[in-house]
Amino acid sequence: MEKIKFDFNNMFSHSIGKSHGVTDADIKGIQKRVNTAHKHLKTIFSNSQDRINLGLEWVKLPFQSKETIETIQNLGDEISSSCGSVISLGIGGSYLGIKAAQEALSPAYYNEFKSLRNGRPRIYFDGNNLDPDTLSVLLKNLNPRETFVVVISKSGETTETKAAFAVVEAWLRRGVGPTYGRQIVAITDPSSGMLRKRVDQEQSKDPLSFRSLDVLKGVGGRFSELNIGLLHLAMAGIKIQEVLDGAASMAKCCGESNLRKNPAYMYAALQTIMYKKKGKPIAIIMPFSERLKYTADWYVQLLAESLGKKYSRKIIRKDGYEAWIADRSKVVNVGRTPISARGTNDLHSIQQNNIEGENDKTVTFIKVERFKDDITVSGTGDILDGRPYSKLLAIAQEATEWALVRETRPNCTITIPEISPYYWGAILFFFEIATAFEGELLGVNAFDQPGVEGYKNYMYYKLGRGGIPEAISDNIKNNPLIKKNKYILR
Ligand code: PA5
């Protein structure tokens, strides 16, 4: 297998100068923290209860048993052969990885052309917003008798998914009749939440209704693609084992504390130096590939939800195990702000700001060496004539690097030989390890998302849900949004 290349040259001072570039002394300076972080993660990785308690069980996902994969593959094949369309409902970590896989690993325009699907179903995504316009179009145009529904929610409580599932379930029931539940698979926590409860009820009446797969304990949403996303891979005809093999190869490649031998650690360390010492709080992720657009979106969520934190992490012992709590005496408000862009599309957009706006960002390129179906330009009668698209894309990426370097703008390039299940699994896992490691370097809990609770509580309060802790409902009641008319222009 060819190797993935991680080119960090343009993060260093020899390329972009000392004011903005990392020096060897900076690397030496962070090595001690790298060693401590590595030792800490390694200890957790080696203890299954710690992994589960702290939300790091995802590190084991590349190594799932053949039987697990076979069971999921069989279910995927069965669904795939029994329907023309699948609606996948979920949001955040229960959506983005799957959507990224769909866009990267199925052919472009997969849903539009039968010849591309090889007898597999069209796959639609919903439940990732509360915008009625998308779901209503879908339900008006799909035939419930030929549609399978996969509802994904670890908690089983998320408003967007819950609302969409209620609507879709009613639509299925109306269109299919009493056995409609046989066209539903739920992916949720093995023992808790409303969705699990529902699965148990329906299963006790009919074992073919509301079949389910588990979101494994200790695997959080945004780190769960290699768990919850496997059924989707199976349905779409993407080889699960190849994705896992790619991830496993990256796990091996990112196991050492030596920064020069561990690309994920090097990436995290460089980004941390850039952020903390060089004033670069903005993280632009820019694949030069249309098919990797949603992979960039997936990374945006991974970085933002994992590292954007108010409080520092405090490590304590609880019942003989390590536990992490928010240290309320240490407000840190950290986390780089990720932005998803893509080449060459955004060279005509955000790139102007990248080059001439504030020098407060790093750009991470993902470059693809080979494309399945290259096209050669012909008939322009100029410099484009006879050029393959892949060559033009490669030159555009190199030109973007060059332009950034000339303006002392830090950037790095991850080059994959091709977009395949193997390399896609590998880059996914690379970013997961890098993010977990960056969390260690920043001293925050990368596996919770307390900030998301604020909007949820407010919504629950407005919708009249009981059981909201008094302190929270009082806070909402006593601090309404201030809407002065003079600041509202009509
Ligand atoms: O990464 C996360 O934990 C979140 O983005 C969740 O995936 C998202 O909120 C959806 O949660 P759930 O799967 O419980 O519906």
mmCIF file of N, CA, C and O in Angstrom, residues 317-395:
data_model
loop_
_atom_site.group_PDB
_atom_site.id
_atom_site.type_symbol
_atom_site.label_atom_id
_atom_site.label_comp_id
_atom_site.label_asym_id
_atom_site.label_seq_id
_atom_site.Cartn_x
_atom_site.Cartn_y
_atom_site.Cartn_z
ATOM 1 N N ARG A 317 -9.771 10.910 40.572
ATOM 2 C CA ARG A 317 -10.021 9.466 40.636
ATOM 3 C C ARG A 317 -11.425 9.280 41.205
ATOM 4 O O ARG A 317 -11.816 9.955 42.164
ATOM 5 N N LYS A 318 -12.167 8.381 40.580
ATOM 6 C CA LYS A 318 -13.526 8.118 41.073
ATOM 7 C C LYS A 318 -13.732 6.605 41.019
ATOM 8 O O LYS A 318 -13.535 6.004 39.943
ATOM 9 N N ASP A 319 -14.105 6.024 42.123
ATOM 10 C CA ASP A 319 -14.322 4.571 42.217
ATOM 11 C C ASP A 319 -13.133 3.788 41.643
ATOM 12 O O ASP A 319 -13.328 2.786 40.931
ATOM 13 N N GLY A 320 -11.951 4.277 41.860
ATOM 14 C CA GLY A 320 -10.746 3.566 41.405
ATOM 15 C C GLY A 320 -10.374 3.837 39.957
ATOM 16 O O GLY A 320 -9.390 3.293 39.457
ATOM 17 N N TYR A 321 -11.160 4.664 39.269
ATOM 18 C CA TYR A 321 -10.851 4.965 37.854
ATOM 19 C C TYR A 321 -10.590 6.449 37.652
ATOM 20 O O TYR A 321 -11.040 7.275 38.447
ATOM 21 N N GLU A 322 -9.915 6.739 36.555
ATOM 22 C CA GLU A 322 -9.699 8.147 36.226
ATOM 23 C C GLU A 322 -11.032 8.773 35.795
ATOM 24 O O GLU A 322 -11.832 8.154 35.089
ATOM 25 N N ALA A 323 -11.253 10.005 36.213
ATOM 26 C CA ALA A 323 -12.450 10.729 35.760
ATOM 27 C C ALA A 323 -12.040 12.166 35.451
ATOM 28 O O ALA A 323 -11.072 12.666 35.998
ATOM 29 N N TRP A 324 -12.771 12.783 34.510
ATOM 30 C CA TRP A 324 -12.458 14.168 34.135
ATOM 31 C C TRP A 324 -13.637 15.057 34.512
ATOM 32 O O TRP A 324 -14.780 14.734 34.195
ATOM 33 N N ILE A 325 -13.315 16.170 35.165
ATOM 34 C CA ILE A 325 -14.381 17.135 35.441
ATOM 35 C C ILE A 325 -13.933 18.521 34.965
ATOM 36 O O ILE A 325 -12.745 18.762 34.798
ATOM 37 N N ALA A 326 -14.916 19.377 34.737
ATOM 38 C CA ALA A 326 -14.580 20.745 34.330
ATOM 39 C C ALA A 326 -14.086 21.488 35.565
ATOM 40 O O ALA A 326 -14.753 21.475 36.605
ATOM 41 N N ASP A 327 -12.928 22.112 35.462
ATOM 42 C CA ASP A 327 -12.383 22.871 36.584
ATOM 43 C C ASP A 327 -12.951 24.292 36.521
ATOM 44 O O ASP A 327 -12.461 25.142 35.772
ATOM 45 N N ARG A 328 -14.004 24.511 37.311
ATOM 46 C CA ARG A 328 -14.717 25.793 37.212
ATOM 47 C C ARG A 328 -13.907 26.977 37.737
ATOM 48 O O ARG A 328 -14.294 28.126 37.549
ATOM 49 N N SER A 329 -12.787 26.661 38.368
ATOM 50 C CA SER A 329 -11.932 27.780 38.803
ATOM 51 C C SER A 329 -10.996 28.208 37.667
ATOM 52 O O SER A 329 -10.268 29.175 37.783
ATOM 53 N N LYS A 330 -11.002 27.452 36.581
ATOM 54 C CA LYS A 330 -10.092 27.779 35.473
ATOM 55 C C LYS A 330 -10.852 27.957 34.163
ATOM 56 O O LYS A 330 -11.050 27.006 33.392
ATOM 57 N N VAL A 331 -11.298 29.189 33.924
ATOM 58 C CA VAL A 331 -11.965 29.473 32.650
ATOM 59 C C VAL A 331 -10.869 29.684 31.610
ATOM 60 O O VAL A 331 -10.004 30.533 31.773
ATOM 61 N N VAL A 332 -10.889 28.882 30.553
ATOM 62 C CA VAL A 332 -9.836 28.998 29.537
ATOM 63 C C VAL A 332 -10.373 29.503 28.178
ATOM 64 O O VAL A 332 -9.649 30.121 27.418
ATOM 65 N N ASN A 333 -11.637 29.214 27.895
ATOM 66 C CA ASN A 333 -12.239 29.598 26.598
ATOM 67 C C ASN A 333 -11.277 29.359 25.438
ATOM 68 O O ASN A 333 -10.858 30.301 24.766
ATOM 69 N N VAL A 334 -10.972 28.101 25.217
ATOM 70 C CA VAL A 334 -10.012 27.772 24.148
ATOM 71 C C VAL A 334 -10.691 27.103 22.957
ATOM 72 O O VAL A 334 -11.873 26.764 23.000
ATOM 73 N N GLY A 335 -9.892 26.851 21.946
ATOM 74 C CA GLY A 335 -10.353 26.088 20.787
ATOM 75 C C GLY A 335 -10.183 26.873 19.508
ATOM 76 O O GLY A 335 -10.654 28.013 19.406
ATOM 77 N N ARG A 336 -9.466 26.301 18.552
ATOM 78 C CA ARG A 336 -9.329 26.966 17.252
ATOM 79 C C ARG A 336 -10.672 26.929 16.530
ATOM 80 O O ARG A 336 -11.452 25.990 16.711
ATOM 81 N N THR A 337 -10.917 27.917 15.722
ATOM 82 C CA THR A 337 -12.192 27.980 14.991
ATOM 83 C C THR A 337 -12.018 27.369 13.606
ATOM 84 O O THR A 337 -11.272 27.908 12.784
ATOM 85 N N PRO A 338 -12.673 26.238 13.358
ATOM 86 C CA PRO A 338 -12.491 25.596 12.058
ATOM 87 C C PRO A 338 -13.401 26.166 10.974
ATOM 88 O O PRO A 338 -14.545 26.544 11.235
ATOM 89 N N ILE A 339 -12.874 26.210 9.783
ATOM 90 C CA ILE A 339 -13.658 26.655 8.617
ATOM 91 C C ILE A 339 -13.415 25.656 7.496
ATOM 92 O O ILE A 339 -12.275 25.295 7.206
ATOM 93 N N SER A 340 -14.500 25.235 6.883
ATOM 94 C CA SER A 340 -14.372 24.271 5.792
ATOM 95 C C SER A 340 -14.347 25.018 4.450
ATOM 96 O O SER A 340 -15.171 25.896 4.201
ATOM 97 N N ALA A 341 -13.367 24.685 3.629
ATOM 98 C CA ALA A 341 -13.287 25.291 2.294
ATOM 99 C C ALA A 341 -12.875 24.183 1.323
ATOM 100 O O ALA A 341 -12.547 23.074 1.756
ATOM 101 N N ARG A 342 -12.897 24.465 0.042
ATOM 102 C CA ARG A 342 -12.390 23.441 -0.882
ATOM 103 C C ARG A 342 -11.784 24.095 -2.116
ATOM 104 O O ARG A 342 -12.206 25.159 -2.566
ATOM 105 N N GLY A 343 -10.737 23.405 -2.582
ATOM 106 C CA GLY A 343 -10.111 23.862 -3.802
ATOM 107 C C GLY A 343 -10.709 23.102 -4.969
ATOM 108 O O GLY A 343 -11.063 21.939 -4.814
ATOM 109 N N THR A 344 -10.835 23.705 -6.141
ATOM 110 C CA THR A 344 -10.431 25.054 -6.385
ATOM 111 C C THR A 344 -11.577 26.047 -6.122
ATOM 112 O O THR A 344 -11.344 27.271 -6.165
ATOM 113 N N ASN A 345 -12.760 25.531 -5.835
ATOM 114 C CA ASN A 345 -13.947 26.368 -5.653
ATOM 115 C C ASN A 345 -13.672 27.621 -4.818
ATOM 116 O O ASN A 345 -13.977 28.742 -5.223
ATOM 117 N N ASP A 346 -13.063 27.443 -3.642
ATOM 118 C CA ASP A 346 -12.916 28.567 -2.727
ATOM 119 C C ASP A 346 -11.669 29.419 -2.983
ATOM 120 O O ASP A 346 -11.394 30.352 -2.229
ATOM 121 N N LEU A 347 -10.957 29.110 -4.053
ATOM 122 C CA LEU A 347 -9.880 30.018 -4.464
ATOM 123 C C LEU A 347 -10.498 31.304 -5.002
ATOM 124 O O LEU A 347 -9.842 32.333 -5.131
ATOM 125 N N HIS A 348 -11.765 31.216 -5.344
ATOM 126 C CA HIS A 348 -12.493 32.378 -5.860
ATOM 127 C C HIS A 348 -13.385 32.954 -4.766
ATOM 128 O O HIS A 348 -14.424 33.541 -5.034
ATOM 129 N N SER A 349 -12.996 32.722 -3.527
ATOM 130 C CA SER A 349 -13.838 33.124 -2.411
ATOM 131 C C SER A 349 -12.956 33.404 -1.190
ATOM 132 O O SER A 349 -12.295 34.426 -1.102
ATOM 133 N N ILE A 350 -12.853 32.438 -0.294
ATOM 134 C CA ILE A 350 -12.154 32.657 0.976
ATOM 135 C C ILE A 350 -10.647 32.874 0.796
ATOM 136 O O ILE A 350 -9.976 33.458 1.647
ATOM 137 N N GLN A 351 -10.112 32.425 -0.316
ATOM 138 C CA GLN A 351 -8.667 32.508 -0.529
ATOM 139 C C GLN A 351 -8.150 33.948 -0.504
ATOM 140 O O GLN A 351 -7.035 34.208 -0.050
ATOM 141 N N GLN A 352 -8.950 34.895 -0.972
ATOM 142 C CA GLN A 352 -8.523 36.303 -0.922
ATOM 143 C C GLN A 352 -8.203 36.703 0.525
ATOM 144 O O GLN A 352 -7.188 37.318 0.816
ATOM 145 N N ASN A 353 -9.078 36.290 1.425
ATOM 146 C CA ASN A 353 -8.873 36.599 2.840
ATOM 147 C C ASN A 353 -7.700 35.795 3.412
ATOM 148 O O ASN A 353 -6.924 36.310 4.226
ATOM 149 N N ASN A 354 -7.547 34.570 2.965
ATOM 150 C CA ASN A 354 -6.420 33.747 3.436
ATOM 151 C C ASN A 354 -5.084 34.419 3.120
ATOM 152 O O ASN A 354 -4.138 34.359 3.891
ATOM 153 N N ILE A 355 -5.033 35.052 1.961
ATOM 154 C CA ILE A 355 -3.773 35.614 1.494
ATOM 155 C C ILE A 355 -3.545 37.038 2.023
ATOM 156 O O ILE A 355 -2.451 37.376 2.438
ATOM 157 N N GLU A 356 -4.611 37.843 2.036
ATOM 158 C CA GLU A 356 -4.415 39.258 2.376
ATOM 159 C C GLU A 356 -5.132 39.711 3.644
ATOM 160 O O GLU A 356 -4.891 40.815 4.124
ATOM 161 N N GLY A 357 -6.010 38.852 4.158
ATOM 162 C CA GLY A 357 -6.678 39.214 5.420
ATOM 163 C C GLY A 357 -5.713 39.021 6.581
ATOM 164 O O GLY A 357 -4.501 38.891 6.386
ATOM 165 N N GLU A 358 -6.258 38.975 7.785
ATOM 166 C CA GLU A 358 -5.374 38.827 8.949
ATOM 167 C C GLU A 358 -4.577 37.531 8.870
ATOM 168 O O GLU A 358 -5.106 36.498 8.450
ATOM 169 N N ASN A 359 -3.325 37.632 9.307
ATOM 170 C CA ASN A 359 -2.493 36.418 9.309
ATOM 171 C C ASN A 359 -2.763 35.663 10.617
ATOM 172 O O ASN A 359 -1.916 35.553 11.497
ATOM 173 N N ASP A 360 -3.992 35.145 10.724
ATOM 174 C CA ASP A 360 -4.426 34.516 11.975
ATOM 175 C C ASP A 360 -4.926 33.093 11.747
ATOM 176 O O ASP A 360 -5.734 32.579 12.491
ATOM 177 N N LYS A 361 -4.477 32.470 10.640
ATOM 178 C CA LYS A 361 -5.009 31.147 10.331
ATOM 179 C C LYS A 361 -3.929 30.176 9.852
ATOM 180 O O LYS A 361 -2.866 30.616 9.387
ATOM 181 N N THR A 362 -4.255 28.903 9.972
ATOM 182 C CA THR A 362 -3.448 27.897 9.285
ATOM 183 C C THR A 362 -4.377 27.241 8.260
ATOM 184 O O THR A 362 -5.591 27.164 8.479
ATOM 185 N N VAL A 363 -3.798 26.810 7.169
ATOM 186 C CA VAL A 363 -4.604 26.109 6.158
ATOM 187 C C VAL A 363 -4.075 24.676 6.054
ATOM 188 O O VAL A 363 -2.872 24.463 5.944
ATOM 189 N N THR A 364 -4.990 23.720 6.126
ATOM 190 C CA THR A 364 -4.622 22.316 5.927
ATOM 191 C C THR A 364 -5.213 21.855 4.603
ATOM 192 O O THR A 364 -6.442 21.850 4.424
ATOM 193 N N PHE A 365 -4.334 21.513 3.674
ATOM 194 C CA PHE A 365 -4.807 21.001 2.385
ATOM 195 C C PHE A 365 -4.883 19.481 2.425
ATOM 196 O O PHE A 365 -4.046 18.838 3.065
ATOM 197 N N ILE A 366 -5.875 18.943 1.740
ATOM 198 C CA ILE A 366 -5.842 17.497 1.456
ATOM 199 C C ILE A 366 -5.750 17.379 -0.058
ATOM 200 O O ILE A 366 -6.601 17.923 -0.792
ATOM 201 N N LYS A 367 -4.696 16.723 -0.487
ATOM 202 C CA LYS A 367 -4.438 16.626 -1.926
ATOM 203 C C LYS A 367 -4.604 15.167 -2.361
ATOM 204 O O LYS A 367 -4.180 14.258 -1.643
ATOM 205 N N VAL A 368 -5.193 14.970 -3.525
ATOM 206 C CA VAL A 368 -5.405 13.613 -4.039
ATOM 207 C C VAL A 368 -4.505 13.438 -5.264
ATOM 208 O O VAL A 368 -4.515 14.282 -6.161
ATOM 209 N N GLU A 369 -3.727 12.350 -5.283
ATOM 210 C CA GLU A 369 -2.785 12.193 -6.396
ATOM 211 C C GLU A 369 -3.423 11.674 -7.681
ATOM 212 O O GLU A 369 -3.119 12.128 -8.761
ATOM 213 N N ARG A 370 -4.283 10.674 -7.529
ATOM 214 C CA ARG A 370 -4.877 10.063 -8.731
ATOM 215 C C ARG A 370 -6.399 10.096 -8.659
ATOM 216 O O ARG A 370 -6.967 9.912 -7.587
ATOM 217 N N PHE A 371 -7.008 10.287 -9.789
ATOM 218 C CA PHE A 371 -8.475 10.284 -9.861
ATOM 219 C C PHE A 371 -8.916 9.124 -10.739
ATOM 220 O O PHE A 371 -8.210 8.751 -11.677
ATOM 221 N N LYS A 372 -10.084 8.591 -10.414
ATOM 222 C CA LYS A 372 -10.566 7.411 -11.120
ATOM 223 C C LYS A 372 -10.761 7.673 -12.608
ATOM 224 O O LYS A 372 -10.283 6.934 -13.447
ATOM 225 N N ASP A 373 -11.500 8.733 -12.900
ATOM 226 C CA ASP A 373 -11.816 9.036 -14.295
ATOM 227 C C ASP A 373 -11.307 10.422 -14.641
ATOM 228 O O ASP A 373 -12.047 11.396 -14.550
ATOM 229 N N ASP A 374 -10.069 10.494 -15.039
ATOM 230 C CA ASP A 374 -9.516 11.811 -15.361
ATOM 231 C C ASP A 374 -10.106 12.303 -16.694
ATOM 232 O O ASP A 374 -10.504 11.494 -17.544
ATOM 233 N N ILE A 375 -10.146 13.599 -16.844
ATOM 234 C CA ILE A 375 -10.662 14.181 -18.093
ATOM 235 C C ILE A 375 -9.564 15.071 -18.666
ATOM 236 O O ILE A 375 -8.895 15.779 -17.908
ATOM 237 N N THR A 376 -9.409 15.031 -19.973
ATOM 238 C CA THR A 376 -8.426 15.929 -20.594
ATOM 239 C C THR A 376 -9.150 17.056 -21.327
ATOM 240 O O THR A 376 -10.116 16.809 -22.057
ATOM 241 N N VAL A 377 -8.673 18.267 -21.095
ATOM 242 C CA VAL A 377 -9.305 19.427 -21.739
ATOM 243 C C VAL A 377 -8.889 19.441 -23.207
ATOM 244 O O VAL A 377 -7.731 19.183 -23.534
ATOM 245 N N SER A 378 -9.846 19.742 -24.073
ATOM 246 C CA SER A 378 -9.461 19.861 -25.486
ATOM 247 C C SER A 378 -10.250 20.989 -26.140
ATOM 248 O O SER A 378 -11.340 21.349 -25.679
ATOM 249 N N GLY A 379 -9.664 21.544 -27.171
ATOM 250 C CA GLY A 379 -10.389 22.519 -27.988
ATOM 251 C C GLY A 379 -10.325 23.947 -27.503
ATOM 252 O O GLY A 379 -10.993 24.814 -28.075
ATOM 253 N N THR A 380 -9.551 24.249 -26.483
ATOM 254 C CA THR A 380 -9.496 25.653 -26.040
ATOM 255 C C THR A 380 -8.461 26.432 -26.857
ATOM 256 O O THR A 380 -8.496 27.662 -26.900
ATOM 257 N N GLY A 381 -7.533 25.706 -27.466
ATOM 258 C CA GLY A 381 -6.510 26.345 -28.282
ATOM 259 C C GLY A 381 -5.543 27.198 -27.465
ATOM 260 O O GLY A 381 -4.923 28.119 -27.991
ATOM 261 N N ASP A 382 -5.440 26.937 -26.179
ATOM 262 C CA ASP A 382 -4.506 27.726 -25.362
ATOM 263 C C ASP A 382 -3.772 26.819 -24.370
ATOM 264 O O ASP A 382 -3.690 25.609 -24.574
ATOM 265 N N ILE A 383 -3.295 27.397 -23.270
ATOM 266 C CA ILE A 383 -2.496 26.613 -22.317
ATOM 267 C C ILE A 383 -3.255 25.456 -21.671
ATOM 268 O O ILE A 383 -2.669 24.551 -21.102
ATOM 269 N N LEU A 384 -4.583 25.505 -21.735
ATOM 270 C CA LEU A 384 -5.374 24.428 -21.134
ATOM 271 C C LEU A 384 -5.426 23.186 -22.028
ATOM 272 O O LEU A 384 -5.638 22.070 -21.553
ATOM 273 N N ASP A 385 -5.229 23.403 -23.300
ATOM 274 C CA ASP A 385 -5.372 22.328 -24.289
ATOM 275 C C ASP A 385 -4.504 21.115 -23.962
ATOM 276 O O ASP A 385 -3.305 21.245 -23.725
ATOM 277 N N GLY A 386 -5.127 19.952 -23.929
ATOM 278 C CA GLY A 386 -4.382 18.709 -23.704
ATOM 279 C C GLY A 386 -4.017 18.455 -22.244
ATOM 280 O O GLY A 386 -3.324 17.479 -21.945
ATOM 281 N N ARG A 387 -4.473 19.309 -21.352
ATOM 282 C CA ARG A 387 -4.120 19.124 -19.928
ATOM 283 C C ARG A 387 -5.171 18.282 -19.221
ATOM 284 O O ARG A 387 -6.367 18.601 -19.292
ATOM 285 N N PRO A 388 -4.742 17.279 -18.497
ATOM 286 C CA PRO A 388 -5.711 16.533 -17.673
ATOM 287 C C PRO A 388 -6.182 17.395 -16.501
ATOM 288 O O PRO A 388 -5.399 18.183 -15.958
ATOM 289 N N TYR A 389 -7.436 17.233 -16.120
ATOM 290 C CA TYR A 389 -7.982 17.953 -14.954
ATOM 291 C C TYR A 389 -7.106 17.729 -13.721
ATOM 292 O O TYR A 389 -6.858 18.640 -12.948
ATOM 293 N N SER A 390 -6.655 16.489 -13.533
ATOM 294 C CA SER A 390 -5.883 16.168 -12.322
ATOM 295 C C SER A 390 -4.610 17.012 -12.257
ATOM 296 O O SER A 390 -4.187 17.440 -11.191
ATOM 297 N N LYS A 391 -4.029 17.259 -13.424
ATOM 298 C CA LYS A 391 -2.797 18.061 -13.473
ATOM 299 C C LYS A 391 -3.125 19.520 -13.121
ATOM 300 O O LYS A 391 -2.407 20.165 -12.353
ATOM 301 N N LEU A 392 -4.223 20.011 -13.703
ATOM 302 C CA LEU A 392 -4.623 21.395 -13.414
ATOM 303 C C LEU A 392 -4.901 21.579 -11.923
ATOM 304 O O LEU A 392 -4.492 22.561 -11.308
ATOM 305 N N LEU A 393 -5.565 20.573 -11.353
ATOM 306 C CA LEU A 393 -5.896 20.633 -9.925
ATOM 307 C C LEU A 393 -4.618 20.630 -9.085
ATOM 308 O O LEU A 393 -4.482 21.387 -8.114
ATOM 309 N N ALA A 394 -3.670 19.783 -9.480
ATOM 310 C CA ALA A 394 -2.405 19.696 -8.725
ATOM 311 C C ALA A 394 -1.641 21.014 -8.807
ATOM 312 O O ALA A 394 -1.091 21.498 -7.806
ATOM 313 N N ILE A 395 -1.626 21.612 -10.001
ATOM 314 C CA ILE A 395 -0.918 22.895 -10.141
ATOM 315 C C ILE A 395 -1.626 23.979 -9.313
ATOM 316 O O ILE A 395 -0.984 24.799 -8.652
#
